[in-house]
Coordinates of C-alpha atoms in Angstrom, one line a residue:
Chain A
X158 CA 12.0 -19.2 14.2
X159 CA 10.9 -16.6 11.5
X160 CA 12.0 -13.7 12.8
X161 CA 12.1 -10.2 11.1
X162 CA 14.3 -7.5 12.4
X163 CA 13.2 -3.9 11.7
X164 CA 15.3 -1.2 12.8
X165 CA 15.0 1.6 13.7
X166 CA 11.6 1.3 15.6
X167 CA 10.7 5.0 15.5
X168 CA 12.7 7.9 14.5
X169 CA 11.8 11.9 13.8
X170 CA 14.0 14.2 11.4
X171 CA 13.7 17.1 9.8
X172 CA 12.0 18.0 7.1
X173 CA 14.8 18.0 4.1
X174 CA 16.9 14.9 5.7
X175 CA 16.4 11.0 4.4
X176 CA 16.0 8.5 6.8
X177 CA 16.9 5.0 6.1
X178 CA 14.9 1.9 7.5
X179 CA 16.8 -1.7 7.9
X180 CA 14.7 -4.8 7.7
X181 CA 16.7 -8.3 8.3
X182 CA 15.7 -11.7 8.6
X183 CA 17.4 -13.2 11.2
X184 CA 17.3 -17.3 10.8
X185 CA 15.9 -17.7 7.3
X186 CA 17.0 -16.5 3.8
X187 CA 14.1 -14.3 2.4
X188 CA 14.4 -14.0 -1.3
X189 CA 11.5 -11.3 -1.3
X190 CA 10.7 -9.0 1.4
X191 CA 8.3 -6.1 1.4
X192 CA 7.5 -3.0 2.5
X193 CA 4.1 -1.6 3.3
X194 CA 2.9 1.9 4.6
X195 CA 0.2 2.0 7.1
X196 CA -2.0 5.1 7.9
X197 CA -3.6 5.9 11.3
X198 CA -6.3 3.4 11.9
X199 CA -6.2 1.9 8.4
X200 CA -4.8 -1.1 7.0
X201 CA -1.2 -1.7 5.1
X202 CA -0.5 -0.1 1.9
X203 CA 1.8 -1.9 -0.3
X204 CA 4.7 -0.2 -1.2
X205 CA 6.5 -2.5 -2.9
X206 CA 8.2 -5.6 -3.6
X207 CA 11.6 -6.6 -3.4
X208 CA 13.9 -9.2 -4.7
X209 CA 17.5 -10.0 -4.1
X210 CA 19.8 -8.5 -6.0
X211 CA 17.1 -7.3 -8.6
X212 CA 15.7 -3.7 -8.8
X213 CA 12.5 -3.4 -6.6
X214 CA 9.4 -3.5 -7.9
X215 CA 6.9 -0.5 -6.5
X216 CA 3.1 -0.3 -6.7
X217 CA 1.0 2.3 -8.8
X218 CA 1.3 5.9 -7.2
X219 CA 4.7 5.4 -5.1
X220 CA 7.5 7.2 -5.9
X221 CA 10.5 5.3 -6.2
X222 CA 12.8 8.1 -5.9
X223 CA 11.3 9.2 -2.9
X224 CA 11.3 5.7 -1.3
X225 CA 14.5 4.0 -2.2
X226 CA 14.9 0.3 -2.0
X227 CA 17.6 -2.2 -1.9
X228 CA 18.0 -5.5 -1.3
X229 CA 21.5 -6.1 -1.1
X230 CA 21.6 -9.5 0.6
X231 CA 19.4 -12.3 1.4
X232 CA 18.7 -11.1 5.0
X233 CA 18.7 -7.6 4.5
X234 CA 16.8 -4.8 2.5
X235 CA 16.9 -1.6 3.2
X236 CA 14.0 1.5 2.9
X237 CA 15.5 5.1 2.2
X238 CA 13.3 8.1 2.7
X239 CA 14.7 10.8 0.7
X240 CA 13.7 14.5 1.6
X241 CA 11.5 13.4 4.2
X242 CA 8.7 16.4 4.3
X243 CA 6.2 15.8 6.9
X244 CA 3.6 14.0 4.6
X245 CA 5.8 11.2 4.9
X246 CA 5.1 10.8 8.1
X247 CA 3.8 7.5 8.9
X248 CA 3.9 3.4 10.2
X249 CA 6.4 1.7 7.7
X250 CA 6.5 -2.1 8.2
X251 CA 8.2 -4.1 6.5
X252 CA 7.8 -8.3 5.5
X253 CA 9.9 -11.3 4.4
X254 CA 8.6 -13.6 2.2
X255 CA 9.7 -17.3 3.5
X256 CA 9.8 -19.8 0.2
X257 CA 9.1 -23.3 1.9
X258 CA 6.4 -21.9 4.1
X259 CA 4.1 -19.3 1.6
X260 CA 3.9 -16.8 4.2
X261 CA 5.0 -13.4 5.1
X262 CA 7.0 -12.6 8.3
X263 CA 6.9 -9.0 9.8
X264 CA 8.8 -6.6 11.5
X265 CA 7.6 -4.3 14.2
X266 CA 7.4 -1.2 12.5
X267 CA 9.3 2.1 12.3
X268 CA 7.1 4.7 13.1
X269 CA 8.5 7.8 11.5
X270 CA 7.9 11.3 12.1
X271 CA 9.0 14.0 10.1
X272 CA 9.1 18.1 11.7
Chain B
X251 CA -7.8 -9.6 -9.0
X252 CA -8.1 -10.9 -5.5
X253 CA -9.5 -8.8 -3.0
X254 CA -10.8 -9.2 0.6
X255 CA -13.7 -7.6 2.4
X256 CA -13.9 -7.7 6.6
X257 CA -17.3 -6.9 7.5
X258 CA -17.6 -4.9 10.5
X259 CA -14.1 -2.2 11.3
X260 CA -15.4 -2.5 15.1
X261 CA -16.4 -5.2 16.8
X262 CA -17.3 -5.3 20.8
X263 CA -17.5 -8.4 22.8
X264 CA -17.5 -9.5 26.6
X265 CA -14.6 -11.3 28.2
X266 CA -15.8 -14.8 27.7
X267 CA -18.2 -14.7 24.4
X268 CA -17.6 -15.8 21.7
X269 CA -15.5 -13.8 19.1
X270 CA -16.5 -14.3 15.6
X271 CA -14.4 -12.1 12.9
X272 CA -15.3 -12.3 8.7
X273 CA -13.7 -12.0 6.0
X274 CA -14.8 -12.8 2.4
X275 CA -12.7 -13.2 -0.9
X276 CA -12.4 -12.8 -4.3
X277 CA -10.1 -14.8 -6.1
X278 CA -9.8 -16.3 -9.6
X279 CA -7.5 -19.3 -8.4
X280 CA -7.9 -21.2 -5.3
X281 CA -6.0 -18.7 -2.6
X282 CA -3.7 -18.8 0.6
X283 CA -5.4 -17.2 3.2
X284 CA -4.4 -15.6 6.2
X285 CA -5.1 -13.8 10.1
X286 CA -3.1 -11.5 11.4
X287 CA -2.9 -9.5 14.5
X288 CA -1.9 -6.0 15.5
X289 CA -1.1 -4.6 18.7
X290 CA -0.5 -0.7 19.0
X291 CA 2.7 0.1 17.6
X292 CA 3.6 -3.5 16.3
X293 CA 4.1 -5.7 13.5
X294 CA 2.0 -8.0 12.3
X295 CA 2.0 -11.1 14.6
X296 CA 0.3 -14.8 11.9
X297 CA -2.3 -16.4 13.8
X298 CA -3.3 -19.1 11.2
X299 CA -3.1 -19.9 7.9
X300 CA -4.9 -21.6 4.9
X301 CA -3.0 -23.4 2.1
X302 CA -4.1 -26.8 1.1
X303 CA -5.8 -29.4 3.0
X304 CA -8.3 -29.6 6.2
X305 CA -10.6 -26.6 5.9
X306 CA -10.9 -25.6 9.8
X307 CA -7.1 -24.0 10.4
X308 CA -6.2 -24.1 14.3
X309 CA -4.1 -21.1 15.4
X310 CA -2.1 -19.3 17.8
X311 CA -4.0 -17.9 21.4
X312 CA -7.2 -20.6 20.9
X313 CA -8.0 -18.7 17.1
X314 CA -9.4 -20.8 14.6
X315 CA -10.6 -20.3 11.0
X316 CA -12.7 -22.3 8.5
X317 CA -12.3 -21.8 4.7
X318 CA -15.7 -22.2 3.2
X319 CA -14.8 -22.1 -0.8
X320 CA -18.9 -22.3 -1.1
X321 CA -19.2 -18.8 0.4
X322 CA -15.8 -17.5 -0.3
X323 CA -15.1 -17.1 3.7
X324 CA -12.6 -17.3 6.0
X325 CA -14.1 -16.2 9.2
X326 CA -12.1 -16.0 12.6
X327 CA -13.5 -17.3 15.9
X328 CA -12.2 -17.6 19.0
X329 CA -15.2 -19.7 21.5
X330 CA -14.2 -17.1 24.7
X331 CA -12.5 -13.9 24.0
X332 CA -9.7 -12.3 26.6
X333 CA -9.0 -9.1 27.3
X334 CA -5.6 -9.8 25.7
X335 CA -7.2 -10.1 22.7
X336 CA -8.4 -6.4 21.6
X337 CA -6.6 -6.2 19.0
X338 CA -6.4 -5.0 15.3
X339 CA -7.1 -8.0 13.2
X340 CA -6.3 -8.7 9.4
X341 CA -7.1 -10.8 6.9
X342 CA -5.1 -11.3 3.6
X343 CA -5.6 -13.7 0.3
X344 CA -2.4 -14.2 -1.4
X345 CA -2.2 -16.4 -5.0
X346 CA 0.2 -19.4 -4.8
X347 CA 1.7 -18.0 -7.8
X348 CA 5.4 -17.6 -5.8
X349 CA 5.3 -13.9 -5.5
X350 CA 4.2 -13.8 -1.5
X351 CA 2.3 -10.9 -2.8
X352 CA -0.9 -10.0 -0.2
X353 CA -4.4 -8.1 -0.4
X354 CA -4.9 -6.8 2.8
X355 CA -8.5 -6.3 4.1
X356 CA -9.3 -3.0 5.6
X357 CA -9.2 -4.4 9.6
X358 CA -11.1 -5.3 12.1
X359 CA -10.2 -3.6 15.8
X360 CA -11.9 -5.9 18.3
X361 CA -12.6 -4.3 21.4
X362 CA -13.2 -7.0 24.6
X363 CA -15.6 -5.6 27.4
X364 CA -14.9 -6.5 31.1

């Protein structure tokens, strides 16, 4: 049980074009999921948080604009890259948050490339 | 603030030794703390927890940690590492406080020699 659903696992665009990102839980109701950024050999960069049916809640220096976030249902939030330009380039995993156990799920990862 | 430090971002062992992995905490209120692992290109897979309760956690693929509130530690060993195991390893604190929220620490790739 416990599993996340990240889709798509790696996609490239051009620069100019949004991408969007789907993370679902698929047998438990996650109230909060996040979304994290991880660099090249580093470790994961909280994005930010997200709550059902509430407006997200983003960490110091990330633009909200630029990554938009909604979590529209209790198995599913979504992470829009808008304008993609290659800096955005990058590992974006996303996490569900499962109440009765105090621990975060993951997905696998989209791996996104921008050109 | 919490925050979590993993000594050592590379650590080499032979197939068979022992695999020891630390991590220390900071944390104002007694903490969750967790293991995870990475494989190239994946998610983050939980190989044990720490809530409440017996000290020395048992996890997945022979893993095991102890929580040593004394020195603030939550090291990972593993009494014969696999060449499975190379891996990236992480450890997070979160606060019981219902937001999930982690600190990550900064990683620990373990490389296993044949």
């Amino acid at each position: 049980g416990a599993v996340v659903s990240q889709h798509p696992s790696r996609v490239i665009c051009k620069s100019g074009t949004s991408v969007k990102i789907e993370c679902r839980s698929l047998d438990f109701q996650a109230t909060t999921m996040f979304w994290y950024r991880q660099f090249p050999k580093k470790s994961l960069m909280l994005m930010a948080t997200s709550n059902e049916g509430s407006k997200a809640t983003y960490e110091q220096g990330v633009e909200k604009d630029k990554f938009l976030i909604n979590h529209a249902s209790l198995t599913l939030s979504t992470l829009t890259v808008t304008s993609a330009h290659p800096e955005d380039s990058s590992f974006y995993i996303c996490s569900a948050g499962r109440v009765q156990k105090n621990i975060q799920y993951f997905g696998a990862g989209t791996r996104l490339s921008v050109l | 603030a919490q925050s979590v430090t993993q000594l050592g971002s590379h650590v080499s062992v032979s197939e068979g030794a022992l695999v020891l992995l630390r991590c220390n905490y900071s944390s104002s209120v007694p903490p969750y703390l967790f293991w995870y692992v990475q494989y190239p290109n994946q998610g983050l897979q939980l190989l044990l927890k720490y809530t409440t309760g017996a000290t020395l956690v048992k996890g997945i693929n022979g893993f095991e940690a102890e929580f040593k509130k004394s020195e603030t530690s939550f090291h990972l060993t593993k009494p014969s590492a696999h060449m499975s195991d190379a891996a990236e390893y992480f450890c997070a604190v979160s606060v019981p406080s219902g937001t999930y929220k982690y600190i990550f620490g900064t990683g620990t790739r373990l490389k296993v020699l044949a």
